[in-house]
Coordinates of C-alpha atoms and ligand atoms in Angstrom, one line a residue:
X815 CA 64.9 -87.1 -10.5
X816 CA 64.4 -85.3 -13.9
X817 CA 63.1 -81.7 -14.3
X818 CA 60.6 -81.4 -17.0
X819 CA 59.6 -78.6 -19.2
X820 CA 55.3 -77.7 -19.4
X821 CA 55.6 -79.4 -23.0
X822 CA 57.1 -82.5 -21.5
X823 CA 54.5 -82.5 -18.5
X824 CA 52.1 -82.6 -21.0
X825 CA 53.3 -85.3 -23.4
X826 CA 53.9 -87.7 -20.0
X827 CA 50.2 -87.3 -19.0
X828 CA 48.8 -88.1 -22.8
X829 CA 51.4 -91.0 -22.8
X830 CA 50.1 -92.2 -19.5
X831 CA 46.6 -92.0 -20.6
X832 CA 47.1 -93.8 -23.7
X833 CA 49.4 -96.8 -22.2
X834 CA 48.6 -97.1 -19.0
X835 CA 46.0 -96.8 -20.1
X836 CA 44.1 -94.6 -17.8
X837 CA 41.1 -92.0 -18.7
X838 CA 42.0 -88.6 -18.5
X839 CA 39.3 -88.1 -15.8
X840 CA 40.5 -91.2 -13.6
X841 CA 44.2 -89.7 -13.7
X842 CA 42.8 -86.1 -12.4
X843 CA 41.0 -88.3 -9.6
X844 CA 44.5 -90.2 -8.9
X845 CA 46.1 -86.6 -8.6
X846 CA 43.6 -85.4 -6.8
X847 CA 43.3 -88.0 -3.9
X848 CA 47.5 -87.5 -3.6
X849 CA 46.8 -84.1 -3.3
X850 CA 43.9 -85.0 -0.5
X851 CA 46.6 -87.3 0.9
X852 CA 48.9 -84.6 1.8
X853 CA 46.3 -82.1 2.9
X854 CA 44.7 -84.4 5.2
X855 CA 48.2 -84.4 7.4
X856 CA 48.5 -81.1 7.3
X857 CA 45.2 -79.6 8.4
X858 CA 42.8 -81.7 9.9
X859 CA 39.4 -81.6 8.9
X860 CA 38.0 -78.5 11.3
X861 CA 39.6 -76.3 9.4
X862 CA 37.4 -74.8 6.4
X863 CA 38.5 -75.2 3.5
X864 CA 37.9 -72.8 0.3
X865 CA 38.6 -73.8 -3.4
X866 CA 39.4 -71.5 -5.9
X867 CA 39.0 -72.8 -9.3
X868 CA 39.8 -71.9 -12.8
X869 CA 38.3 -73.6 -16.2
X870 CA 41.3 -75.6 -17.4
X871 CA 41.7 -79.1 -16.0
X872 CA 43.8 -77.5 -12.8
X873 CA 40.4 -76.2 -11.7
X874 CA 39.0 -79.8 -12.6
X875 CA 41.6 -80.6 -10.1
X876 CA 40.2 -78.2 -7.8
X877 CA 36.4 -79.8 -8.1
X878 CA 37.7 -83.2 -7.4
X879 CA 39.5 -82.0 -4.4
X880 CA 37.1 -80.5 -3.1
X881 CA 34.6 -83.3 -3.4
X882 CA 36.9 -85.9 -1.7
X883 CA 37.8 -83.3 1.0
X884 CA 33.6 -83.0 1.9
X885 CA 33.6 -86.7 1.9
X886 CA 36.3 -86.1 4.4
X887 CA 33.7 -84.2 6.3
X888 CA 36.1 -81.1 5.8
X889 CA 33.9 -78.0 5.6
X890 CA 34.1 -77.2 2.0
X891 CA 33.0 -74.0 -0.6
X892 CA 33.9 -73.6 -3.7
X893 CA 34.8 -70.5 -6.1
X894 CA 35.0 -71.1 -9.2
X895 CA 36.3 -68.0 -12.0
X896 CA 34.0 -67.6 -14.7
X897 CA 36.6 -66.0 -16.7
X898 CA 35.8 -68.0 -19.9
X899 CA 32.8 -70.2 -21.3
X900 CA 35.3 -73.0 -22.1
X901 CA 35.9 -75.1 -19.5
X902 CA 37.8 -78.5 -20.1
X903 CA 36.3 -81.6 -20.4
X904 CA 37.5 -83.2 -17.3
X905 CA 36.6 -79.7 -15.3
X906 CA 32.8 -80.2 -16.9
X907 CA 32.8 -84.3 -15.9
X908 CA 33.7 -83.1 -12.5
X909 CA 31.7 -80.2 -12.4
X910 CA 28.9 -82.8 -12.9
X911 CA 29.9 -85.1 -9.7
X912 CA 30.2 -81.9 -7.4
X913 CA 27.3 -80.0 -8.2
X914 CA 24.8 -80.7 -6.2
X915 CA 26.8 -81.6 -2.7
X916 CA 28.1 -78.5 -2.1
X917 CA 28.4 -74.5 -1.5
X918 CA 29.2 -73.4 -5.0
X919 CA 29.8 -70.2 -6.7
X920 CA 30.6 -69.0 -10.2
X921 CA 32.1 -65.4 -9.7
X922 CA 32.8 -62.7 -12.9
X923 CA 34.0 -59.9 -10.7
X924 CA 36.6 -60.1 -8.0
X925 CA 34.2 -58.1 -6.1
X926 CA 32.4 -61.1 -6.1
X927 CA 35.1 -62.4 -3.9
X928 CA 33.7 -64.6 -0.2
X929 CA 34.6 -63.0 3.2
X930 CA 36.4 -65.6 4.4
X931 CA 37.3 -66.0 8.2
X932 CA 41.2 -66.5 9.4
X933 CA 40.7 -70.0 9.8
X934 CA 39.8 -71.3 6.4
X935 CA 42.6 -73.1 4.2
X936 CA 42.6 -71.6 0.3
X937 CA 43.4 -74.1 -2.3
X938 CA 44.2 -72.3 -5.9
X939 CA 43.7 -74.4 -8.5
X940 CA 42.8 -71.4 -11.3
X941 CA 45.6 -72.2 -13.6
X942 CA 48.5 -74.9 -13.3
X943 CA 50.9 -75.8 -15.8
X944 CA 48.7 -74.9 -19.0
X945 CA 49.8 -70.9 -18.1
X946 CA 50.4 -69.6 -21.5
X947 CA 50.4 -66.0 -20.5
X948 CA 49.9 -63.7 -17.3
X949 CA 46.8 -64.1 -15.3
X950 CA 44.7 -60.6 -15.8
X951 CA 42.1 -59.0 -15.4
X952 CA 39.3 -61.4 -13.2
X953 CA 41.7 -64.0 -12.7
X954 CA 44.2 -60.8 -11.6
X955 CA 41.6 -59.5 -9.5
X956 CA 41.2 -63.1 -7.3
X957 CA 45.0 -63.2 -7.2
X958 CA 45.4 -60.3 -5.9
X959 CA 42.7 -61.3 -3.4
X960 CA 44.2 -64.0 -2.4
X961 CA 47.7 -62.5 -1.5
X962 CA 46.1 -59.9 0.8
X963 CA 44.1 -62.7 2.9
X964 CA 45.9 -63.6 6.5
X965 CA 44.8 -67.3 5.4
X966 CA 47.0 -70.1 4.9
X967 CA 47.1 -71.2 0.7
X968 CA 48.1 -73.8 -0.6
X969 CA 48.8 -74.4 -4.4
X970 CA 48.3 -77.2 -6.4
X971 CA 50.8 -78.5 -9.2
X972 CA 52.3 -74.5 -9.5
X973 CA 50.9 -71.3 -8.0
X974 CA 48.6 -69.9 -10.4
X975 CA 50.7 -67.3 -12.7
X976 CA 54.0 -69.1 -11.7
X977 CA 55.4 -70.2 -14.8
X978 CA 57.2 -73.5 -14.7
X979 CA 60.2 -73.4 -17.0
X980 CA 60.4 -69.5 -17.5
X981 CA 61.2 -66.1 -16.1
X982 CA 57.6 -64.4 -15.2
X983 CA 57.3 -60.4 -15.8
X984 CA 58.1 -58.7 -12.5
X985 CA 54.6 -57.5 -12.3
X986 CA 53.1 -60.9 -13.3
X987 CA 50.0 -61.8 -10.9
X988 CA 51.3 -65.0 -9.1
X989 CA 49.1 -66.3 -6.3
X990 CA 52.1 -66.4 -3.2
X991 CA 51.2 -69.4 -1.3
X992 CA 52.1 -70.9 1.9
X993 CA 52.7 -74.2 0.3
X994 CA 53.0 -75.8 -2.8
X995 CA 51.9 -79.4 -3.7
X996 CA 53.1 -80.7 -7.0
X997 CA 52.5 -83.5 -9.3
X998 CA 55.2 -86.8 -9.5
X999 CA 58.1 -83.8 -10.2
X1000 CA 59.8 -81.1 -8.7
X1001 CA 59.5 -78.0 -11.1
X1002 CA 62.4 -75.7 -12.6
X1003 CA 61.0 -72.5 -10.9
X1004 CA 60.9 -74.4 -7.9
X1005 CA 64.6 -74.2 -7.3
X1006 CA 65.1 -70.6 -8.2
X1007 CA 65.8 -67.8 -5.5
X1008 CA 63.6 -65.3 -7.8
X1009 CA 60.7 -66.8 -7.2
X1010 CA 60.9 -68.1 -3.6
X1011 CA 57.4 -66.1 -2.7
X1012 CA 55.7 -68.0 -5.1
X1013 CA 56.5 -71.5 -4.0
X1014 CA 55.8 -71.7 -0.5
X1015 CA 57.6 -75.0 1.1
X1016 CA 57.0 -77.4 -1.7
X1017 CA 56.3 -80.8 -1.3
X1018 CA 56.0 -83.8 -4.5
X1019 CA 53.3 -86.0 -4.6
X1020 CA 53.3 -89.4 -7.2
X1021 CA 50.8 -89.6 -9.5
X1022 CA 51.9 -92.9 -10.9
X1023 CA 52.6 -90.9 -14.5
X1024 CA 54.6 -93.5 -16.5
X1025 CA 58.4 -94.3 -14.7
X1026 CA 59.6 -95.3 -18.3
X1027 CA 58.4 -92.6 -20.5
X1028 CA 60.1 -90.4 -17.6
X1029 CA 63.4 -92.5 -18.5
X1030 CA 62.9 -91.6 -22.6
X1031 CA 62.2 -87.9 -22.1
X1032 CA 65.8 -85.6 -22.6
X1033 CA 66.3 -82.7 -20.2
X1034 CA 69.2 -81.0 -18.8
X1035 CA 67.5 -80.3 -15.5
X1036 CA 67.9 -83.0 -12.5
X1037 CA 67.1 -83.3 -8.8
X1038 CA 69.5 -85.4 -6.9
X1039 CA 67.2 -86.4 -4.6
X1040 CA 68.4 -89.2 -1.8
X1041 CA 68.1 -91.9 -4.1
X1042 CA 70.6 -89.9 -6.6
X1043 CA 72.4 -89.6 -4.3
X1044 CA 73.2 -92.4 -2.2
X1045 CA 73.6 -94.8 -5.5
X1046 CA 76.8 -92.5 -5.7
X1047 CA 78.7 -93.7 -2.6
X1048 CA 81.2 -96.3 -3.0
X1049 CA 81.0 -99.1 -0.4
X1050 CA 84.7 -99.5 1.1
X1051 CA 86.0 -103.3 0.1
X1052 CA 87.1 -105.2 3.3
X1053 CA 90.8 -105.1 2.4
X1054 CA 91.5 -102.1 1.0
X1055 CA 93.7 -99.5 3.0
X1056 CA 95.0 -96.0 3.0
X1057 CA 95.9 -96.3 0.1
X1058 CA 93.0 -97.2 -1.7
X1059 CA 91.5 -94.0 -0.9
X1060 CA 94.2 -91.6 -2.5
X1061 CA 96.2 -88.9 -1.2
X1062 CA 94.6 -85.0 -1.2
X1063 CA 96.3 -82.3 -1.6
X1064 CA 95.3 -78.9 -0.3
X1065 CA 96.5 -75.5 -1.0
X1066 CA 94.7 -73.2 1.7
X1067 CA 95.1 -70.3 4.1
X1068 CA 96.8 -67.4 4.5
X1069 CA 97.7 -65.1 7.2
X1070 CA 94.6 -64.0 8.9
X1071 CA 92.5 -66.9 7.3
X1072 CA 94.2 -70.2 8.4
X1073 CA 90.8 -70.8 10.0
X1074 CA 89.5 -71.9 6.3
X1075 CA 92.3 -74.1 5.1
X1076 CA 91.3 -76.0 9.1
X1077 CA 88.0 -76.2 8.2
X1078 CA 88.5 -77.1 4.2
X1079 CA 91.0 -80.4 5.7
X1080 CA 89.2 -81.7 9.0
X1081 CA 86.0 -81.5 5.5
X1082 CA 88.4 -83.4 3.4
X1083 CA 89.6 -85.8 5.9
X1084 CA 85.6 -86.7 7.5
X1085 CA 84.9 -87.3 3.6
X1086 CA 86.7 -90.5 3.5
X1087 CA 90.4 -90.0 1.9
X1088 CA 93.0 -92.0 2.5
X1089 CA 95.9 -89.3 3.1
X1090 CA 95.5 -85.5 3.5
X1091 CA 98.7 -83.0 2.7
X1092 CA 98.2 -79.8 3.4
X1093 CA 100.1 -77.1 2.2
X1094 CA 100.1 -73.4 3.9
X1095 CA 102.1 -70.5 4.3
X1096 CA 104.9 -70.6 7.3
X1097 CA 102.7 -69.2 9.3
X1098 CA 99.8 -72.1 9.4
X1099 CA 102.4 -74.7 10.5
X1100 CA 101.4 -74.5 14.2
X1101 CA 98.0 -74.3 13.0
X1102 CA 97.3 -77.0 11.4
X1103 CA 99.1 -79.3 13.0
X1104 CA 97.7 -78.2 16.1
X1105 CA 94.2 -78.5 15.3
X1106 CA 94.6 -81.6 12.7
X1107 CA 96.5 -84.5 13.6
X1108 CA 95.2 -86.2 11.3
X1109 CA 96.8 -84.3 8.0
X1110 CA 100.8 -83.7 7.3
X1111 CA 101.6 -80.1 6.6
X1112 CA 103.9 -78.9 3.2
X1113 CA 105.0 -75.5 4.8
X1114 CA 105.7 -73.0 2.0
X1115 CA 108.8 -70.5 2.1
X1116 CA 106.6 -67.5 2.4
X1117 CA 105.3 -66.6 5.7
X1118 CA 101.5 -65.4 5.3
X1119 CA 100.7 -66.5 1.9
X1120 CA 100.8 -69.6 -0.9
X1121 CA 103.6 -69.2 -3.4
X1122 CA 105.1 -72.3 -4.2
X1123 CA 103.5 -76.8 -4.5
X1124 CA 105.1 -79.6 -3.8
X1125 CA 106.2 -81.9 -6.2
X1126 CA 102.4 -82.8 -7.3
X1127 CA 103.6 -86.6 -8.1
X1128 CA 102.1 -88.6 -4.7
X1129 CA 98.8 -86.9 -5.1
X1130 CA 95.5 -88.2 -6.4
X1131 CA 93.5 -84.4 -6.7
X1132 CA 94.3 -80.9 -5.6
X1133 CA 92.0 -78.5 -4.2
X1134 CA 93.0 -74.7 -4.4
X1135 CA 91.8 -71.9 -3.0
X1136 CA 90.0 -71.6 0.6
X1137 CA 91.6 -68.8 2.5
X1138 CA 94.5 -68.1 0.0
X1139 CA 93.8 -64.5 -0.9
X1140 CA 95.1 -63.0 -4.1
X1141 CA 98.4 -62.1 -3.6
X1142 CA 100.9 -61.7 -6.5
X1143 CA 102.8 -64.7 -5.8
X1144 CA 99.5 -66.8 -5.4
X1145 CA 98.6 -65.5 -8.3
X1146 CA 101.6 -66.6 -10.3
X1147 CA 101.7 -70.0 -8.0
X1148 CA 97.8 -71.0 -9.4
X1149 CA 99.3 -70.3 -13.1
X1150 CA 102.2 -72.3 -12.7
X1151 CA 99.9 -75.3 -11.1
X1152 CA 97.5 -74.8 -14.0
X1153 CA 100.1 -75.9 -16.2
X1154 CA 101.5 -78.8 -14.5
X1155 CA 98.7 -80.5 -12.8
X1156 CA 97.6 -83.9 -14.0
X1157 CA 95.2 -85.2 -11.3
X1158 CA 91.6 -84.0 -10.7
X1159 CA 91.4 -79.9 -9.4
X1160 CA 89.2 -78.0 -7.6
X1161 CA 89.0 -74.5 -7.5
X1162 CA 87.4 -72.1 -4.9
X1163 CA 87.3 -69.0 -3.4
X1164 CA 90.4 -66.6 -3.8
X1165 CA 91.6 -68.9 -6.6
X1166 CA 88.2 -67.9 -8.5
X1167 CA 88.7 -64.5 -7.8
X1168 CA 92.3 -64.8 -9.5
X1169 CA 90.7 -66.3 -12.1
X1170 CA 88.2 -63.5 -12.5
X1171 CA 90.7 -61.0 -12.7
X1172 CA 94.0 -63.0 -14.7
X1173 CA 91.4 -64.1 -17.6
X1174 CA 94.3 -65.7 -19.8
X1175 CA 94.2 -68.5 -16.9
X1176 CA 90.7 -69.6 -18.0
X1177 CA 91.8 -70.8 -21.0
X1178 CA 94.4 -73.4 -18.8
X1179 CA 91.8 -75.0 -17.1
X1180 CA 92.3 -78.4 -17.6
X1181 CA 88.9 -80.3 -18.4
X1182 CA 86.6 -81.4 -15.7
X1183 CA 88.0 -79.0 -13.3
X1184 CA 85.5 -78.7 -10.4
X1185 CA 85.1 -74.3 -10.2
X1186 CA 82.8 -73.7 -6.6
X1187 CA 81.8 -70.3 -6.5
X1188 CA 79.0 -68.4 -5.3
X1189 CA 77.0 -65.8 -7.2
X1190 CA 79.1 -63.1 -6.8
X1191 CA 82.0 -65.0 -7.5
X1192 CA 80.1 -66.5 -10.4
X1193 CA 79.1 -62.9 -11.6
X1194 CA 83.2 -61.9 -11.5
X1195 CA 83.8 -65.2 -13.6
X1196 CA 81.0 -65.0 -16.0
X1197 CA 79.5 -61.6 -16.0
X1198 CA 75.9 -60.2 -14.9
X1199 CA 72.8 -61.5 -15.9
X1200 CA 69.1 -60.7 -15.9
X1201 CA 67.6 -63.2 -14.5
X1202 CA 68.4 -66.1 -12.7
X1203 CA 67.1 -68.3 -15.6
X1204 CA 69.5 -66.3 -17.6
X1205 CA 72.5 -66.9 -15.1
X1206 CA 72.0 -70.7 -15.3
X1207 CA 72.1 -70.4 -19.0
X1208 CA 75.3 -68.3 -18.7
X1209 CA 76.6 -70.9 -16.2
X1210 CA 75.8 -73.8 -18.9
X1211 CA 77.4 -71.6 -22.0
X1212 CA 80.8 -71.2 -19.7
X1213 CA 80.7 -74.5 -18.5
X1214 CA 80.9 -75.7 -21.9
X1215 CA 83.3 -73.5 -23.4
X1216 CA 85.5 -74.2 -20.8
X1217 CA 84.7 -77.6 -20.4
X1218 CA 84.7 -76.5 -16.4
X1219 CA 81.8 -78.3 -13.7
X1220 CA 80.5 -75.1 -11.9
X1221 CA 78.8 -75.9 -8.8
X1222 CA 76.8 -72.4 -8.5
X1223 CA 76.4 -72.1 -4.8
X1224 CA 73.4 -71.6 -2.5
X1225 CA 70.4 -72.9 -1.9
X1226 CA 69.6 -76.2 -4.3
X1227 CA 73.6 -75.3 -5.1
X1228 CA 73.3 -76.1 -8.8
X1229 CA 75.9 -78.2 -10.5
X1230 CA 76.9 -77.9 -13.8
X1231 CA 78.3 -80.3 -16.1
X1232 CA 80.0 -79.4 -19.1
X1233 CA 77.6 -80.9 -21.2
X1234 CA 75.2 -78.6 -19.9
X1235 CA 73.1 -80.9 -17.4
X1236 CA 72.2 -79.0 -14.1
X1237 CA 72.1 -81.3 -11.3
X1238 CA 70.1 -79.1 -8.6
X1239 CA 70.6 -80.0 -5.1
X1240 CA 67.7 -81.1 -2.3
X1241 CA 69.5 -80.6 0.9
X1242 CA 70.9 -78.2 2.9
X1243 CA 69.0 -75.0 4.6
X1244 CA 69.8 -71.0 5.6
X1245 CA 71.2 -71.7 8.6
X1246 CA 74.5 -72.7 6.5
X1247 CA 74.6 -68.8 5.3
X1248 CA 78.1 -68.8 7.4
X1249 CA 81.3 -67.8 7.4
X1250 CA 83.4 -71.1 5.9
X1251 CA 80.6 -73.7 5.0
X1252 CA 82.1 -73.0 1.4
X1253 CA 85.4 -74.0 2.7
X1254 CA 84.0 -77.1 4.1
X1255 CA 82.1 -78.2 0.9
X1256 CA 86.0 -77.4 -1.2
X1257 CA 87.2 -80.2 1.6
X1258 CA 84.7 -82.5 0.6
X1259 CA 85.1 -82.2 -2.9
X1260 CA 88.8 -82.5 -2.6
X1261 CA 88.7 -85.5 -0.7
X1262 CA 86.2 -87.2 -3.8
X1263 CA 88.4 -86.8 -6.5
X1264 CA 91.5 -88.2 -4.7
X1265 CA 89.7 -91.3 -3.8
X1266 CA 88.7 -91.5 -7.9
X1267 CA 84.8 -90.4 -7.7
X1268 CA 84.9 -89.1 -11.3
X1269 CA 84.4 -84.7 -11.3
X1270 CA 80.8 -85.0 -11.3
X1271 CA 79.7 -87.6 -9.4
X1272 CA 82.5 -85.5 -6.6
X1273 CA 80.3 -82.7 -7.5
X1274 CA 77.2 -84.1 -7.4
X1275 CA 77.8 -85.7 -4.2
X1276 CA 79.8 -84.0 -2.6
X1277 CA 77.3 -81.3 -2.6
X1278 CA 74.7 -83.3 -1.3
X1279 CA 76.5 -84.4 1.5
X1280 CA 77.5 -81.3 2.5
X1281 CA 73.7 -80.1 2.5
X1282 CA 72.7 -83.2 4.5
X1283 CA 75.4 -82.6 7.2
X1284 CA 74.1 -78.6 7.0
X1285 CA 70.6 -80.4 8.1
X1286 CA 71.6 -82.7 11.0
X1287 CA 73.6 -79.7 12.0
X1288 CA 70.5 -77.6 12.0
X1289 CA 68.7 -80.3 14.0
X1290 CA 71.4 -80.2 16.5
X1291 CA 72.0 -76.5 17.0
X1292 CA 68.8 -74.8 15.4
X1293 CA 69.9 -72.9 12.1
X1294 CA 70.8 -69.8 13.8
X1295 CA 73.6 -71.6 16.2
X1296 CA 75.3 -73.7 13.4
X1297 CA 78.5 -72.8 12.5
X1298 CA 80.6 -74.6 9.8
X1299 CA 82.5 -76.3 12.1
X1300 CA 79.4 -78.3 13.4
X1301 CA 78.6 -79.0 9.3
X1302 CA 82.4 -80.7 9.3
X1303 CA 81.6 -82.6 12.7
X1304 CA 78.1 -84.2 11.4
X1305 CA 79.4 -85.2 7.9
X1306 CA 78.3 -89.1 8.0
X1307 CA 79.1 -91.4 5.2
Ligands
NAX2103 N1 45.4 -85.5 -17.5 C1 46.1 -84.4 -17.3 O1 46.6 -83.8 -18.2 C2 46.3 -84.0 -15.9 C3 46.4 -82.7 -15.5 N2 46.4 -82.3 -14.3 C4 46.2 -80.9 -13.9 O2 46.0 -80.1 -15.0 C5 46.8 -79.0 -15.0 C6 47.1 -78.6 -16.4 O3 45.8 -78.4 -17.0 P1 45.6 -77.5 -18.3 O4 46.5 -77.8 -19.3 O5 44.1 -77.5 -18.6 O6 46.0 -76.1 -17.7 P2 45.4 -75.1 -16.7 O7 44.5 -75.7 -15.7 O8 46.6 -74.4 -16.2 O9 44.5 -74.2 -17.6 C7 45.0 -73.6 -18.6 C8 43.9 -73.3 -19.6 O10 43.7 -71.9 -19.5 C9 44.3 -71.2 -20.6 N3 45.2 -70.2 -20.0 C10 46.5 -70.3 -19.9 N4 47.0 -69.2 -19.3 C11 45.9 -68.4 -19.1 C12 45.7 -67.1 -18.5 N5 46.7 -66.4 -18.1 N6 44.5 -66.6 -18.4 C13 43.4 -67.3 -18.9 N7 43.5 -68.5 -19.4 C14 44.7 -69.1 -19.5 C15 45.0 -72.2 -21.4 O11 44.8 -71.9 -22.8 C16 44.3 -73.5 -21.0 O12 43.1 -73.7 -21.7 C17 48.0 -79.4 -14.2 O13 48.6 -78.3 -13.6 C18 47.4 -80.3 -13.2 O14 46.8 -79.5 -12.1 C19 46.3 -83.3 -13.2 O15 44.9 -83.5 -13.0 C20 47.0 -84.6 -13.6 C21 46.5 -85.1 -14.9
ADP2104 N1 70.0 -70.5 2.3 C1 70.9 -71.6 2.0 N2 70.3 -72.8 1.9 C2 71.2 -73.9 1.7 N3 72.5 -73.8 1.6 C3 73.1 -72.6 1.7 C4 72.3 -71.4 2.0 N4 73.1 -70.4 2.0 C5 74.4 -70.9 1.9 N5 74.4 -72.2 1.7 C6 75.5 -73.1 1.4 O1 76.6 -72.7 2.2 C7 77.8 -72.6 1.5 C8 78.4 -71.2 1.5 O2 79.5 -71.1 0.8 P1 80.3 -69.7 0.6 O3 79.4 -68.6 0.2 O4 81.5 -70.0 -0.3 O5 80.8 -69.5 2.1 P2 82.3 -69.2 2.7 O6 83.1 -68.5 1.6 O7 82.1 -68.4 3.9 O8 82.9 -70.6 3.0 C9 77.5 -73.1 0.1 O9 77.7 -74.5 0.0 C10 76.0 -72.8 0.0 O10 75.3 -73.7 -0.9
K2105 K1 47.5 -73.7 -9.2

């Protein structure tokens, strides 16, 4: 799914209008009664419900709602902000339809404000994707309001001072709402840790806004959504065999941390590759072959860490870096690989943290190199940044310059393509904040490129799938329990 800017928000709706064509009014109906179509699961219709409503045509949203909610016998009052004499068109139309049914207000004071008991359900439609500028004074004052209430909220389209495709100022009055439910789209600062208060659980509702204008609109911002995703996997022809499916080779562990070059391999090996070599330190022999059958074991000549490859001729991708540490002769070992390696690479982990601090290596990377780190990682790599709007511009700027695919862990792990497309992920969940689900997700990767999914579909995918086995873990164990073992064990291709 694509990420739009406001701008290209807007131009969709006008192009919907104008070739559906639709009236502007009927399509604020349509979004309304999706948005009524969602609430009506959620809360059933004893709960009160109170709509707070702006001027601009996300308070026309607000009227409508409410309207088809009292006609849902839900118990319905409206508050609207009189913060301006210009109300939209489409807010005035509806205005108009609503008037008369129902418990209305027009309020120029926050100490206008209801007293509303526990129980009733706020729906904040003052502003919505037309924010051009804080919220302040009145419409600060009901914000404000708002936040301090026990009550559940719920936003429609944005919360009301969110901005959609920008940093807000830290003291920026932004409704924080239990829920957000948003038009045919999922938003840019939907998917950003900053403002995680001011989303709620978000949910997308279609609108029917035109499918092939979508198609014509450039962005660099995408959702891979199931349907990204699965159109990804390759179906495995009836006669191929092991050696369709390539031959991985992983450089992991180290004494102390075999643990994540086990847990990168039993990733790569559940992710569909054909052969798995492993190569560790002397001391991961028993190891490895102990707790995976399945993979053959290069055993280097030093005894607790990496400092030598095999001959990298049989091998279809290398991963580096889970568990390796940063050892001088790693260190010298990931240069001399740099500059012999002809097959896809992935690097994680210690091997970032080499890269961090040996900067000359950057400039070796070969193209399309698959980098996995995690913000502080990322921060070592790249440097600080203010924001995280400004670290995923930072994140496209490096990606380019070094023609590198960063997938920028967390949650909605980002990944980002050299050509500076950001392909945010939907899965996944907290309870994969663990010790070595990064290893796991390496494994994945790894396994990808040797069976020749070009470096960003493996990206793209493979951090998907990782996410999706993170869920049915969760569902298994609760998010507390999982560990990344059980993400390995509930991969399912
Ligand atoms: N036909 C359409 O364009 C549709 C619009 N829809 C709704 O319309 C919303 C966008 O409507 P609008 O563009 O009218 O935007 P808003 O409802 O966000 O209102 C913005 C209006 O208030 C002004 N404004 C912006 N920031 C302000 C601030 N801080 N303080 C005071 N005034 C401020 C703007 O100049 C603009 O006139 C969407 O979020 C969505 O809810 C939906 O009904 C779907 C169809
Ligand atoms: N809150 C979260 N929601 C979704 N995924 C998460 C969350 N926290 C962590 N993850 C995922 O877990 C993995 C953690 O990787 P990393 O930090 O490298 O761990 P480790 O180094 O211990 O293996 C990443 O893939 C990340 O996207
Ligand atoms: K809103």
């Amino acid at each position: 799914m694509k990420i739009l800017t406001s701008a290209q928000i807007r131009s969709l709706d006008q192009f919907t209008i104008q070739n559906e064509p639709i009236s502007s009014l009927d399509l604020m109906e349509r979004a309304s009664n999706a948005f009524v179509g969602w609430f009506c699961n959620q809360f059933v219709n004893t709960r009160p419900v109170c709509v707070f409503c702006g001027k601009g045509n996300n308070g026309g949203d607000g009227l409508a709602i409410a309207r088809l909610l009292s006609q849902l016998s839900y118990d319905v009052q409206v508050v609207v902000a009189d913060y301006t004499p210009n109300a939209s068109d489409d807010f005035t139309q509806n205005l108009d339809r609503l008037k008369t049914h129902l418990n209305l207000a027009f309020i120029s004071s926050a100490d206008q404000f209801p007293t509303l008991s526990s129980q009733v359900v706020c729906i904040d439609t003052l502003l919505g994707s037309g924010l051009s500028r804080p919220a302040e004074g009145l419409l600060a004052g009901i914000i404000h309001k708002i936040n301090a209430l026990p009550n559940k909220v719920v936003s429609v389209d944005i919360a009301s001072g969110l901005y959609m495709d920008k940093a807000n100022g830290e003291n920026d009055p932004i409704i924080e709402p239990d829920h957000t439910v948003t038009f045919q789209l999922p938003k840019l600062a939907f998917l950003l840790p900053q403002n995680v208060r001011f989303t709620g659980e978000w949910h997308v509702v279609d609108i029917g806004l035109s499918g092939k204008y979508i198609q014509e609109l450039p962005t660099p911002y995408w959702f891979t959504d199931k349907k990204a995703a699965e159109k990804l996997i390759q179906p495995r022809g009836k006669f191929s065999h092991k050696g369709t499916f390539g031959h991985a080779l992983l450089l992991a562990g180290s004494f102390g941390k075999m643990g994540a070059a086990v847990l990168s391999g039993r990733a790569c090996l559940r992710s569909g590759v054909g052969l798995l070599t492993m190569h560790a330190p002397v001391c991961g022999y028993d190891i490895i072959q102990i707790s995976s059958p399945e993979a053959m074991v290069s055993i280097d000549k030093n005894d607790r860490h990496i400092s030598q490859f095999p001959d990298l001729e049989p091998y279809s991708a290398v991963g580096i870096g889970p568990g390796v540490g940063q050892e001088p002769v790693t260190i010298a070992l990931l240069e001399e690989l740099l500059d012999q390696v002809k097959v896809p690479l992935i690097i994680d982990a210690d091997a970032l943290n080499i890269l961090s601090s040996n900067r000359s290596l950057l400039d070796k990377l070969p193209p399309n190199t698959i980098l996995t780190p995690h913000p502080k990682e990322f921060q070592r790599l790249a440097g600080e940044s203010g924001d995280e709007y400004e670290r995923l511009e930072l994140a496209r700027d490096f990606a380019g310059k070094y023609q590198v695919i960063i997938c920028l862990k967390g949650a909605n792990t980002a990944v980002i393509l050299p050509n500076g497309e950001v392909h945010f992920n939907s899965t996944g969940n907290p309870g994969m904040a663990t010790g070595g689900t990064g290893d796991v997700l390496t494994g994945i990767i790894t396994s990808l490129l040797a069976q020749k999914y070009k470096p960003a579909e493996a990206a793209i995918l493979g951090v998907y799938q990782h996410g999706l086995a993170g869920d049915r873990a969760a569902e298994q164990k609760g998010q507390i329990a999982l560990i990344a073992s059980d993400v390995v064990e509930n991969l399912g291709w």
